[in-house]
Tab-separated table of C-alpha atoms in Angstrom:
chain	number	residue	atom	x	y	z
A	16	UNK	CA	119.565	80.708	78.755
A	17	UNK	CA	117.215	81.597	81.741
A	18	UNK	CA	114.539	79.218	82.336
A	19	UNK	CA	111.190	81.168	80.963
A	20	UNK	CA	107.687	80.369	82.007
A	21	UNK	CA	104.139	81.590	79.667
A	22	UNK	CA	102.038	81.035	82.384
A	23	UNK	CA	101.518	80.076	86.280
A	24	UNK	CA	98.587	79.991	88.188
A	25	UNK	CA	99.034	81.365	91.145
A	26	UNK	CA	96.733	80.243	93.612
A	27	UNK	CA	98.593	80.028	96.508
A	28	UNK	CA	98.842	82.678	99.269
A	29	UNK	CA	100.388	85.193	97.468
A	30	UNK	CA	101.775	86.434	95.053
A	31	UNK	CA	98.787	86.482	93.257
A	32	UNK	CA	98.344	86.731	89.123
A	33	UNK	CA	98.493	90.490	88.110
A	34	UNK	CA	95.964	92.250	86.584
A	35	UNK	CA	96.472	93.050	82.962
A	36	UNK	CA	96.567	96.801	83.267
A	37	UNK	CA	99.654	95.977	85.942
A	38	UNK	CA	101.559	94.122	83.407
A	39	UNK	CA	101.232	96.363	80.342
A	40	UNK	CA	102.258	99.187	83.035
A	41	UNK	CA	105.415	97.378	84.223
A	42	UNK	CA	106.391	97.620	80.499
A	43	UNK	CA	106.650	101.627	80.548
A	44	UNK	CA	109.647	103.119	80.268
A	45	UNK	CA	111.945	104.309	82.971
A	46	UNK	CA	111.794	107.266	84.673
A	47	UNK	CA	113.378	109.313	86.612
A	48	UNK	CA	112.700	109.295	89.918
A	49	UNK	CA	112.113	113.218	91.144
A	50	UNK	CA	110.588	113.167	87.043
A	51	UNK	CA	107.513	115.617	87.017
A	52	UNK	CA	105.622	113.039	85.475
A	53	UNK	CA	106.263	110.281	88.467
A	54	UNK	CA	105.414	112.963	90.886
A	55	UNK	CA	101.774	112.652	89.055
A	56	UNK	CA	102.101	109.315	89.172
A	57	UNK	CA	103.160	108.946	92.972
A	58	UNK	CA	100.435	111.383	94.262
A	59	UNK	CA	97.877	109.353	92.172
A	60	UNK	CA	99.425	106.813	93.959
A	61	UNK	CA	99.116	107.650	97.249
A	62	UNK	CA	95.484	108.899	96.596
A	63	UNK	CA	94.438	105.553	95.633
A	64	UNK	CA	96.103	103.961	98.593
A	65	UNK	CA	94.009	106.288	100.636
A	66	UNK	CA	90.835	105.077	99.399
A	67	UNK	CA	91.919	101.367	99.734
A	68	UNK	CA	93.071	102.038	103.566
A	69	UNK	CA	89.622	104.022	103.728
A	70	UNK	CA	91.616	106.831	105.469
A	71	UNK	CA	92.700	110.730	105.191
A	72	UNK	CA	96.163	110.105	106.575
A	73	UNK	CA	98.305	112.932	104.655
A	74	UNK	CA	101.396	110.048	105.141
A	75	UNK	CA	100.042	107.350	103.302
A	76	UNK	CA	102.341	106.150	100.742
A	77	UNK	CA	104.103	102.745	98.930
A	78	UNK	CA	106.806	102.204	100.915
A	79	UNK	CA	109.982	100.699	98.980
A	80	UNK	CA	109.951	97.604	100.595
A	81	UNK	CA	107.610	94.328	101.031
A	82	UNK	CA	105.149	93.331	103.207
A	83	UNK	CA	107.714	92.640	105.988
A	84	UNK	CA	109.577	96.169	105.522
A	85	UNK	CA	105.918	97.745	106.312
A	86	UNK	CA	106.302	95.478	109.741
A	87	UNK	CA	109.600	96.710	110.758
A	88	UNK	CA	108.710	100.163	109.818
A	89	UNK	CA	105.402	100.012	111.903
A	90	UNK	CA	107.844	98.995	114.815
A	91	UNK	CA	110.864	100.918	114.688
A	92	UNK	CA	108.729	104.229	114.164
A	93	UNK	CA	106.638	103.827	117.154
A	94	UNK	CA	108.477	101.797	119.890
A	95	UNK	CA	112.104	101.953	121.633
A	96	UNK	CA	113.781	100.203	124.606
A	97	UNK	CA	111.180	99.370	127.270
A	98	UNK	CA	108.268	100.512	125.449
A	99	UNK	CA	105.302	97.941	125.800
A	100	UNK	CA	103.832	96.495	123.060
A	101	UNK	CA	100.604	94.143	123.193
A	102	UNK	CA	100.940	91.935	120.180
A	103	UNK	CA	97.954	89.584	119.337
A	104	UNK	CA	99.780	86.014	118.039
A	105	UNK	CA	97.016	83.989	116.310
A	106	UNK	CA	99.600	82.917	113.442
A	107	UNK	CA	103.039	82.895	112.104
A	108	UNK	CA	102.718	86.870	110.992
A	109	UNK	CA	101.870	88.145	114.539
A	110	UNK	CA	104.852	86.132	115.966
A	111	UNK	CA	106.936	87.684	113.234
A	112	UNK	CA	105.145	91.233	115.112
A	113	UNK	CA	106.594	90.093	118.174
A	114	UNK	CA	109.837	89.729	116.939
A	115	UNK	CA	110.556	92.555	115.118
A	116	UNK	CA	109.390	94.505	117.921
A	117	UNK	CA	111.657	92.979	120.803
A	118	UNK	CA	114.841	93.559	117.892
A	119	UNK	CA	113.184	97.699	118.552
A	120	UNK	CA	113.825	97.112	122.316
A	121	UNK	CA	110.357	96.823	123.124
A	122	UNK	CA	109.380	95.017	125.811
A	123	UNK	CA	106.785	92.390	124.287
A	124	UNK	CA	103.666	91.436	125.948
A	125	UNK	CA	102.281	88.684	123.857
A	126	UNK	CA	98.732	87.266	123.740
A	127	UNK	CA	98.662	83.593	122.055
A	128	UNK	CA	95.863	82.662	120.806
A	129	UNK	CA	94.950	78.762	119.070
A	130	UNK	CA	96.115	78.794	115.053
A	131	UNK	CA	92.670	79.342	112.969
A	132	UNK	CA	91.131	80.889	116.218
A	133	UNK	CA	90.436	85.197	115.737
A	134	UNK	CA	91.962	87.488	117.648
A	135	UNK	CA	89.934	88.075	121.215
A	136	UNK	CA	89.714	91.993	121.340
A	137	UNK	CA	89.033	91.452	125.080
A	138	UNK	CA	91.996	89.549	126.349
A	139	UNK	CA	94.333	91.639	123.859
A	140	UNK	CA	93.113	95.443	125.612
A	141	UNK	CA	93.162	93.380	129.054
A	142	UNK	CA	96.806	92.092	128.692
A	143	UNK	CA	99.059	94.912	130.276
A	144	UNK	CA	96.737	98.810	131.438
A	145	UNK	CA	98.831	100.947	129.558
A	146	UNK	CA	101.311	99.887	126.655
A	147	UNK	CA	102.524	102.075	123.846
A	148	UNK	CA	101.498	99.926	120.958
A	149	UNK	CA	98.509	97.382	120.814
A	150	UNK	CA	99.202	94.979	117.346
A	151	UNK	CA	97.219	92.762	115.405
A	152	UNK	CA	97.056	90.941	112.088
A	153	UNK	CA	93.757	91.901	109.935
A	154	UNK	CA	94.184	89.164	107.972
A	155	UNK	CA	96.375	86.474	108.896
A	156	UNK	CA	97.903	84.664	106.102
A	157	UNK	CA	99.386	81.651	107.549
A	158	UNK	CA	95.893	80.672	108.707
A	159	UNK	CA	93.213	82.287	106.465
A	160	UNK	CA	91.997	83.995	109.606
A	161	UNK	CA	89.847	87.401	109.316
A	162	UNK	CA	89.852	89.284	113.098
A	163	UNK	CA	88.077	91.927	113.601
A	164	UNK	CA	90.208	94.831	114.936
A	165	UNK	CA	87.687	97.531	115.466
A	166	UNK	CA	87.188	96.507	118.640
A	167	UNK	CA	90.960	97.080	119.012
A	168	UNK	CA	90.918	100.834	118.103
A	169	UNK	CA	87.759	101.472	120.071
A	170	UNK	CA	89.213	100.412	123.522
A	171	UNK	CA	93.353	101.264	122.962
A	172	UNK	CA	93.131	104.013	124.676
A	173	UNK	CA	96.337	105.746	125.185
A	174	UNK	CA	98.002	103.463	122.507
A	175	UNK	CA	98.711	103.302	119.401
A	176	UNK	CA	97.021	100.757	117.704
A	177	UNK	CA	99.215	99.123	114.771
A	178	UNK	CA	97.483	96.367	111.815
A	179	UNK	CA	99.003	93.584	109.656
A	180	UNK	CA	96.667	93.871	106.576
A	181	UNK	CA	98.828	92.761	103.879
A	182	UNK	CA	96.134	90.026	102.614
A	183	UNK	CA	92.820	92.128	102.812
A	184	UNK	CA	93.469	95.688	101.308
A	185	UNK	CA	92.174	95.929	97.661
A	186	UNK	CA	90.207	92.721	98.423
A	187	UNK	CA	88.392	93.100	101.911
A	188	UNK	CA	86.600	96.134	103.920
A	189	UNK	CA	89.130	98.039	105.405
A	190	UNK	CA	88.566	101.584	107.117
A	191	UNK	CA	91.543	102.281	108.935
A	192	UNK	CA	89.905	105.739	110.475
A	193	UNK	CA	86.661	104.547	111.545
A	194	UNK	CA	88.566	101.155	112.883
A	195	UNK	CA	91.019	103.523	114.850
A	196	UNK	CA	94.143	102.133	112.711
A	197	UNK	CA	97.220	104.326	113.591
A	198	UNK	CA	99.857	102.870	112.184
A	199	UNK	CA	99.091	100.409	109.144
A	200	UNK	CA	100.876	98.317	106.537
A	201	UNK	CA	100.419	96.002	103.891
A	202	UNK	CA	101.649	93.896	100.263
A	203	UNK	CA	100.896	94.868	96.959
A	204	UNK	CA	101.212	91.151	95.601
A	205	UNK	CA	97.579	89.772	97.176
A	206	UNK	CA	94.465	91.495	96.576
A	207	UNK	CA	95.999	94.776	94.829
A	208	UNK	CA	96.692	91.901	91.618
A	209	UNK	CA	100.269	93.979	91.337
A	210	UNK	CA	104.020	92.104	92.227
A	211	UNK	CA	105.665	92.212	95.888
A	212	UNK	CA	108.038	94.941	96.311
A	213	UNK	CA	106.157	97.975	97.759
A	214	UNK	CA	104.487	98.056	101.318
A	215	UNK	CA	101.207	100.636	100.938
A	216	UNK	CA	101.527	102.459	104.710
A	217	UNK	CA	99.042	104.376	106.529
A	218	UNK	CA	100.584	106.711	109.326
A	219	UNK	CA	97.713	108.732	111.639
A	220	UNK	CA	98.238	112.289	112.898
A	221	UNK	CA	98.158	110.845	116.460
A	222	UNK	CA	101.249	108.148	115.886
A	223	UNK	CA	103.152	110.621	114.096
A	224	UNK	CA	103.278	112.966	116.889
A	225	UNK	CA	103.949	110.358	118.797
A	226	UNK	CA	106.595	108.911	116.834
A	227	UNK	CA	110.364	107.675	117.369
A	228	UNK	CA	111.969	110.943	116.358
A	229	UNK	CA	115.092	109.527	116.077
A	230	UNK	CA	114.740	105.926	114.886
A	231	UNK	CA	117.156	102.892	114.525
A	232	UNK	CA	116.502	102.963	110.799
A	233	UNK	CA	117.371	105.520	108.596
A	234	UNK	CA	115.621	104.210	105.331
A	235	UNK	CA	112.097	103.573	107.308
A	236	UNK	CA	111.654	107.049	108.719
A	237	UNK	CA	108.745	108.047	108.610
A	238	UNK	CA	109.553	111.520	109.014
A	239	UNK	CA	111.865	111.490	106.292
A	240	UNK	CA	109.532	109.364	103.827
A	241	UNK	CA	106.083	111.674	104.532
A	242	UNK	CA	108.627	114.640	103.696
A	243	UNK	CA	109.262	113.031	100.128
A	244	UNK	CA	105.774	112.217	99.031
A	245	UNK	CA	105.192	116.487	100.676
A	246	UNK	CA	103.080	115.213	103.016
A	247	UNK	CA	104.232	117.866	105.694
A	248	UNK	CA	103.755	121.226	102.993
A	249	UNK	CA	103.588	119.904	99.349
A	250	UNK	CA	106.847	120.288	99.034
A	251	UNK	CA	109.380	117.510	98.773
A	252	UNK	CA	112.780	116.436	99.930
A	253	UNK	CA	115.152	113.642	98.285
A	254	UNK	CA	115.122	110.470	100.576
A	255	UNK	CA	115.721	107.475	98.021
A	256	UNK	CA	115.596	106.413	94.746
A	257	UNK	CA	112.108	105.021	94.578
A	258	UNK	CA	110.990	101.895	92.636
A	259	UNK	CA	109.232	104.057	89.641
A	260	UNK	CA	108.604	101.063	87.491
A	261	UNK	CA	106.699	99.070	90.421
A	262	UNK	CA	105.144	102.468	91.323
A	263	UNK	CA	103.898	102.442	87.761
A	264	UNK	CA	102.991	99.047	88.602
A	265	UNK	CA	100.505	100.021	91.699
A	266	UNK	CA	99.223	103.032	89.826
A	267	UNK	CA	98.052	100.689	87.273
A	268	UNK	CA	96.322	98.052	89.580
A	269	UNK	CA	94.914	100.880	91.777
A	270	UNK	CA	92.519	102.341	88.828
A	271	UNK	CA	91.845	99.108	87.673
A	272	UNK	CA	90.850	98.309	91.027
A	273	UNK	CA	88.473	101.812	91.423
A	274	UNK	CA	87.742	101.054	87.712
A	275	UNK	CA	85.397	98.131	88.619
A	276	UNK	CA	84.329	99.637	92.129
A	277	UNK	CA	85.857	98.931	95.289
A	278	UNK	CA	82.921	97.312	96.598
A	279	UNK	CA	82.421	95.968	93.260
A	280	UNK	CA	85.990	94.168	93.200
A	281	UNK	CA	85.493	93.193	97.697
A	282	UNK	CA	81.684	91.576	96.423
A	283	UNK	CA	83.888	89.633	93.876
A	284	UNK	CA	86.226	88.299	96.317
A	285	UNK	CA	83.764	87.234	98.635
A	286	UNK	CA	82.194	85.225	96.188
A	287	UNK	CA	85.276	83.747	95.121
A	288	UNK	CA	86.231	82.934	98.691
A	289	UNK	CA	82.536	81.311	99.639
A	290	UNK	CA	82.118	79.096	96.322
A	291	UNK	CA	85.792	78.225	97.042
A	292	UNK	CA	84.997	77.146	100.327
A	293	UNK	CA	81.607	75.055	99.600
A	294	UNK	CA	83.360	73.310	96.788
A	295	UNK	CA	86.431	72.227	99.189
A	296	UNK	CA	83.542	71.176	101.383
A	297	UNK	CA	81.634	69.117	98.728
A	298	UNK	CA	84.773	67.346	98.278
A	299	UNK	CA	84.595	66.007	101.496
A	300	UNK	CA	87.300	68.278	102.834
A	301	UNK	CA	87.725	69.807	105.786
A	302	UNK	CA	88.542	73.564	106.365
A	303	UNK	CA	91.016	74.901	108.760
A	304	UNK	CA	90.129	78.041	109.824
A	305	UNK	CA	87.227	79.101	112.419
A	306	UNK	CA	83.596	79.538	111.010
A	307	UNK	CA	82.503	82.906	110.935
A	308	UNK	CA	86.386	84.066	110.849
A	309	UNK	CA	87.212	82.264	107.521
A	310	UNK	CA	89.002	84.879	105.118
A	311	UNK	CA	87.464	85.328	101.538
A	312	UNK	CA	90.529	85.890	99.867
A	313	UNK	CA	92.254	82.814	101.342
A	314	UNK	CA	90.871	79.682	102.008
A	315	UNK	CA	93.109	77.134	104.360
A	316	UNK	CA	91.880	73.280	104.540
A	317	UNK	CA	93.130	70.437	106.084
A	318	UNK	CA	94.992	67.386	103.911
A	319	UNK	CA	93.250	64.516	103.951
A	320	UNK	CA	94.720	61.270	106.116
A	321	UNK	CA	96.793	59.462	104.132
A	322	UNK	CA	97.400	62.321	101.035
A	323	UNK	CA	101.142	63.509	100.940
A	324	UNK	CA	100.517	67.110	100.820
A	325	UNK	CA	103.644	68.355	98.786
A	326	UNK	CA	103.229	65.289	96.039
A	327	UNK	CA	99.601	67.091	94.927
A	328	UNK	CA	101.350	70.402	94.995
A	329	UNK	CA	103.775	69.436	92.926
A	330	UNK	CA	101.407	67.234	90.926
A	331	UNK	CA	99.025	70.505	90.282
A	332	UNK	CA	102.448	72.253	89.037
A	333	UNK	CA	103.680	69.969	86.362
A	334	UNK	CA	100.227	69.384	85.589
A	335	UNK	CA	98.440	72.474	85.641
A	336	UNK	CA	100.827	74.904	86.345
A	337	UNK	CA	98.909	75.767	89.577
A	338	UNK	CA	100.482	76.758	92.512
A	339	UNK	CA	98.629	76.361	95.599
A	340	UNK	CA	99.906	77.101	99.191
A	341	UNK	CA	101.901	74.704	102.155
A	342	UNK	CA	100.870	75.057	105.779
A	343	UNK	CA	103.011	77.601	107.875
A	344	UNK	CA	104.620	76.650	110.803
A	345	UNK	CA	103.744	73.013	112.603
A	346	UNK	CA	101.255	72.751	109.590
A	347	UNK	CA	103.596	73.172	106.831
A	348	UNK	CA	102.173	69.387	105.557
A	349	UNK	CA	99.202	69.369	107.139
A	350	UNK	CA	97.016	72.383	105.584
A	351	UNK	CA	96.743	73.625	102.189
A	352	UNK	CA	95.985	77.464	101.306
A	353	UNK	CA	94.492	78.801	98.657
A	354	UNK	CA	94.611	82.024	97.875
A	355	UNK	CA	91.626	83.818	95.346
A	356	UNK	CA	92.585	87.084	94.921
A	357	UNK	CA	92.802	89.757	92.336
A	358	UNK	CA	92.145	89.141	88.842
A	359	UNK	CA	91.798	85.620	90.355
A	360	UNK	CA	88.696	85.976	92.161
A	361	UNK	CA	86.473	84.780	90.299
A	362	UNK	CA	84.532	81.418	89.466
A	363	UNK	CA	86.074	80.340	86.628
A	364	UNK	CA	89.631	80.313	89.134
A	365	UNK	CA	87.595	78.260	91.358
A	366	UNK	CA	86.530	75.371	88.917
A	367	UNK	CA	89.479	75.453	87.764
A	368	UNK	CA	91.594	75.048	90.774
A	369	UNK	CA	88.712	72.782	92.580
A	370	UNK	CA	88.537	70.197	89.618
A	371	UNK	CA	92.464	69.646	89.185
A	372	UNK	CA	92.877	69.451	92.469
A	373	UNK	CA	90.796	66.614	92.991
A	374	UNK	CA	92.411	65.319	90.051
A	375	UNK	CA	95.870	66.025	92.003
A	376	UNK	CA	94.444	63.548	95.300
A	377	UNK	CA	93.528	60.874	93.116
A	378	UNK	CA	96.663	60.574	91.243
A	379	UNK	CA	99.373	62.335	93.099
């Protein structure tokens, strides 16, 4: 027999806990997928996605894929061999940028900045006078960095300006239009409190004019995916058979979302991330990421000398069922991150995760 769990608490950075309204949607029944009734449901959808990216992009949709599909779709639809593209690398998710876009032939220009640092608008727009895409992580996960990328889309000039935000839409301001976001893409499984397996993606006007029209991938046209949600006329063409159970999924944790109030449900994770961050702090931690830069909806802090970092995670697991986040990269045993978002941002998520894991360094 399969190994079933009740319950996990899933504090780490990402997936998160669903919402309810999610869950009870996930048990619907399945649909076709050209089904009048998942049209509805897709079009809701993409409406809701819309007011999460805080954009009128016509082509923004749930792409059938994760977080890291929405990357290589970002890429592949807007750069080919020797195209420049600026990528800002201030953790492990802007390196991945850089790599999926020298696999699109691009010609990378990278602009390293130090792990918990934000991204430096200034030496990203001064890094090469006139590159096709300019890239950046909103919110980068491996380091519970927030950048701000307005500054980005105000000076790109010619370029197209393309944004990581898989761990701050549903959960953190984002206004892709008035930031001057071409090209954006993000997870369901953080802030949006539904499970990975769809990428919401924002396409502007501007970068699909300016588009690959022919691109190395077939399934991550974007020409071919805004033609089956109609974007182009309201009327739609067969691409693939989309996810409609997950899509039911989205819908559900969309207008639960709009339910409480976006700014409602972005107040709530703020609060969550700053009485998260003081109780860390009480305990004598020490955060990781730059003050004034420190994400709300996840929290990285240092291990204390002499703790082993993956005993207390697995001591909060067999104790609490609470999973709680590893360092990325050279600080895979070195950090923690912890991840309040969705139905988990809130304070009772925070006692609860700040009082066994003290627990977890005194025993572990």
């Amino acid at each position: 027999m399969p190994e079933v769990l009740t319950s996990r608490y899933l504090f780490g950075p990402g997936p998160s806990n669903c919402y309810p309204e999610v869950t009870a949607a996930l048990a619907y029944p399945v649909i076709g997928h050209l089904d009048p009734v998942f049209i509805r449901r897709l079009d809701r959808t993409c409406a809701g996605l819309r007011t999460m990216w805080g954009t009128r992009n016509t082509r923004t949709l749930p792409l059938s894929a994760t977080g890291s599909g929405g990357m290589e779709a970002a890429f592949v639809n807007t750069v080919s061999d020797g195209d420049v593209a600026v990528i800002a690398v201030n953790g492990l998710f802007g390196e991945r940028m850089c790599e999926v876009a020298r696999r699109c032939g691009a010609t990378v220009v990278r602009v390293d900045h130090e792990w918990g640092q934000p991204v430096d608008a200034e030496r990203v727009l001064a890094a090469h006078p006139h590159p096709k895409v300019i890239a950046a992580v909103h919110a980068e996960t491996s380091t519970g960095v927030l950048s701000d990328v307005a500054p980005l889309g105000a000076g790109k000039g010619d370029a197209l300006l393309i944004v990581d935000a898989v761990t701050s839409i549903g959960g953190l301001e984002l206004l892709a239009d008035e930031w001057g976001i071409d090209v954006g893409y993000a997870g369901t499984q953080k802030c949006l409190g539904t499970p990975p397996g769809l990428s919401p993606f924002t396409v502007s006007e501007r970068a699909f004019e300016r588009r690959i029209k022919d691109p190395r991938s077939w399934y991550l046209d974007i020409g071919l995916l805004g033609g089956y949600v109609g974007a182009a006329s309201g009327s739609r063409t067969y691409h693939h058979t989309a996810p409609v159970t997950m899509i039911a999924g989205l819908e559900a944790g969309l207008d639960r979302i709009l339910a409480e109030g976006l700014a409602a449900v972005q107040a709530r994770h703020r609060a969550a991330g700053t009485e998260l961050r003081e109780g860390l702090e009480a305990m004598g931690l020490e955060l990781f990421a730059a003050e004034g830069s420190r994400l709300p909806s996840l929290t990285t802090v240092k291990v204390p000398d002499g703790v082993n970092s993956a005993a207390v995670r697995t001591y909060l697991l067999k104790n609490f069922s609470i999973e709680i986040g590893s360092g990325a990269g050279h600080f895979t045993s070195t950090i923690w991150r912890i991840g309040m978002m969705g139905p988990n941002a809130n304070r009772a998520s925070v006692k609860l995760v700040l009082g066994a894991l003290e627990e977890a360094i005194a025993k572990a």
